[in-house]
Amino acid sequence: MAFNIEKSLKTLIEQGVMIEKMFGKWYNSYMKGGHPVDEFSKPSFP
């Protein structure tokens, strides 16, 4: 039981890091004044 929770938590953290990297890439290009286009999909941030 404890192992499953630990595994889920690790997956959740890995996904969070991936999202953070994608957002960071979008944010950097936005701050530079470029058109924010992500490699995977066009982000729908305002």
Short mmCIF file of N, CA and C in Angstrom, two decimals:
data_model
loop_
_atom_site.label_atom_id
_atom_site.label_comp_id
_atom_site.label_asym_id
_atom_site.label_seq_id
_atom_site.Cartn_x
_atom_site.Cartn_y
_atom_site.Cartn_z
N MET A 1 0.83 -1.20 0.00
CA MET A 1 0.00 0.00 0.00
C MET A 1 0.87 1.26 0.00
N ALA A 2 1.83 1.29 0.90
CA ALA A 2 2.70 2.46 1.00
C ALA A 2 3.53 2.63 -0.28
N PHE A 3 3.89 1.50 -0.90
CA PHE A 3 4.69 1.55 -2.12
C PHE A 3 3.91 2.22 -3.25
N ASN A 4 2.62 1.91 -3.36
CA ASN A 4 1.78 2.49 -4.42
C ASN A 4 1.68 4.00 -4.27
N ILE A 5 1.52 4.46 -3.04
CA ILE A 5 1.42 5.90 -2.78
C ILE A 5 2.73 6.58 -3.17
N GLU A 6 3.83 5.95 -2.81
CA GLU A 6 5.15 6.51 -3.11
C GLU A 6 5.37 6.60 -4.62
N LYS A 7 4.93 5.55 -5.33
CA LYS A 7 5.07 5.51 -6.78
C LYS A 7 4.21 6.60 -7.44
N SER A 8 2.99 6.76 -6.95
CA SER A 8 2.09 7.78 -7.50
C SER A 8 2.65 9.17 -7.26
N LEU A 9 3.21 9.38 -6.09
CA LEU A 9 3.77 10.68 -5.73
C LEU A 9 4.95 11.01 -6.64
N LYS A 10 5.79 10.01 -6.91
CA LYS A 10 6.94 10.21 -7.79
C LYS A 10 6.48 10.59 -9.20
N THR A 11 5.45 9.91 -9.70
CA THR A 11 4.91 10.20 -11.03
C THR A 11 4.34 11.61 -11.07
N LEU A 12 3.65 11.99 -10.01
CA LEU A 12 3.03 13.31 -9.92
C LEU A 12 4.11 14.41 -9.95
N ILE A 13 5.19 14.18 -9.22
CA ILE A 13 6.30 15.15 -9.17
C ILE A 13 6.95 15.26 -10.54
N GLU A 14 7.16 14.12 -11.22
CA GLU A 14 7.78 14.13 -12.54
C GLU A 14 6.91 14.89 -13.54
N GLN A 15 5.59 14.71 -13.47
CA GLN A 15 4.68 15.43 -14.35
C GLN A 15 4.72 16.93 -14.05
N GLY A 16 4.79 17.27 -12.78
CA GLY A 16 4.86 18.67 -12.37
C GLY A 16 6.10 19.35 -12.91
N VAL A 17 7.23 18.63 -12.87
CA VAL A 17 8.49 19.18 -13.39
C VAL A 17 8.38 19.40 -14.90
N MET A 18 7.75 18.45 -15.60
CA MET A 18 7.60 18.56 -17.05
C MET A 18 6.73 19.77 -17.40
N ILE A 19 5.64 19.95 -16.67
CA ILE A 19 4.73 21.08 -16.90
C ILE A 19 5.46 22.40 -16.62
N GLU A 20 6.25 22.39 -15.55
CA GLU A 20 6.99 23.60 -15.17
C GLU A 20 7.99 23.99 -16.26
N LYS A 21 8.65 22.98 -16.86
CA LYS A 21 9.60 23.25 -17.93
C LYS A 21 8.88 23.83 -19.15
N MET A 22 7.74 23.25 -19.49
CA MET A 22 6.97 23.72 -20.65
C MET A 22 6.49 25.14 -20.42
N PHE A 23 5.99 25.42 -19.22
CA PHE A 23 5.51 26.76 -18.90
C PHE A 23 6.66 27.75 -18.90
N GLY A 24 7.80 27.34 -18.37
CA GLY A 24 8.98 28.20 -18.33
C GLY A 24 9.42 28.59 -19.73
N LYS A 25 9.36 27.62 -20.66
CA LYS A 25 9.74 27.87 -22.04
C LYS A 25 8.78 28.88 -22.67
N TRP A 26 7.49 28.71 -22.41
CA TRP A 26 6.46 29.62 -22.92
C TRP A 26 6.65 31.01 -22.32
N TYR A 27 6.89 31.05 -21.02
CA TYR A 27 7.03 32.33 -20.31
C TYR A 27 8.25 33.10 -20.83
N ASN A 28 9.36 32.41 -21.03
CA ASN A 28 10.58 33.05 -21.52
C ASN A 28 10.37 33.66 -22.91
N SER A 29 9.73 32.91 -23.81
CA SER A 29 9.51 33.42 -25.16
C SER A 29 8.49 34.56 -25.13
N TYR A 30 7.55 34.50 -24.18
CA TYR A 30 6.56 35.57 -24.05
C TYR A 30 7.24 36.86 -23.58
N MET A 31 8.15 36.73 -22.62
CA MET A 31 8.83 37.90 -22.08
C MET A 31 9.77 38.52 -23.11
N LYS A 32 10.27 37.71 -24.03
CA LYS A 32 11.15 38.22 -25.08
C LYS A 32 10.34 38.91 -26.19
N GLY A 33 9.02 38.77 -26.13
CA GLY A 33 8.16 39.43 -27.11
C GLY A 33 7.89 38.58 -28.33
N GLY A 34 8.33 37.33 -28.28
CA GLY A 34 8.07 36.43 -29.41
C GLY A 34 6.69 35.82 -29.30
N HIS A 35 6.30 35.09 -30.32
CA HIS A 35 5.01 34.40 -30.28
C HIS A 35 5.21 33.07 -29.57
N PRO A 36 4.56 32.87 -28.42
CA PRO A 36 4.75 31.64 -27.65
C PRO A 36 4.14 30.42 -28.33
N VAL A 37 4.97 29.63 -28.97
CA VAL A 37 4.52 28.39 -29.58
C VAL A 37 5.31 27.25 -28.95
N ASP A 38 4.60 26.34 -28.32
CA ASP A 38 5.26 25.21 -27.66
C ASP A 38 5.55 24.12 -28.67
N GLU A 39 6.52 23.26 -28.37
CA GLU A 39 6.88 22.17 -29.27
C GLU A 39 5.75 21.16 -29.40
N PHE A 40 4.99 20.97 -28.33
CA PHE A 40 3.95 19.95 -28.31
C PHE A 40 2.59 20.51 -28.72
N SER A 41 2.24 21.64 -28.17
CA SER A 41 0.94 22.23 -28.47
C SER A 41 0.98 23.71 -28.16
N LYS A 42 0.05 24.45 -28.74
CA LYS A 42 -0.01 25.88 -28.46
C LYS A 42 -0.68 26.08 -27.12
N PRO A 43 0.02 26.66 -26.14
CA PRO A 43 -0.56 26.86 -24.81
C PRO A 43 -1.70 27.87 -24.85
N SER A 44 -2.67 27.66 -24.00
CA SER A 44 -3.86 28.52 -24.00
C SER A 44 -3.84 29.47 -22.81
N PHE A 45 -2.66 29.99 -22.50
CA PHE A 45 -2.57 30.96 -21.41
C PHE A 45 -3.00 32.33 -21.92
N PRO A 46 -3.61 33.13 -21.11
CA PRO A 46 -4.06 34.46 -21.54
C PRO A 46 -2.88 35.39 -21.83
#
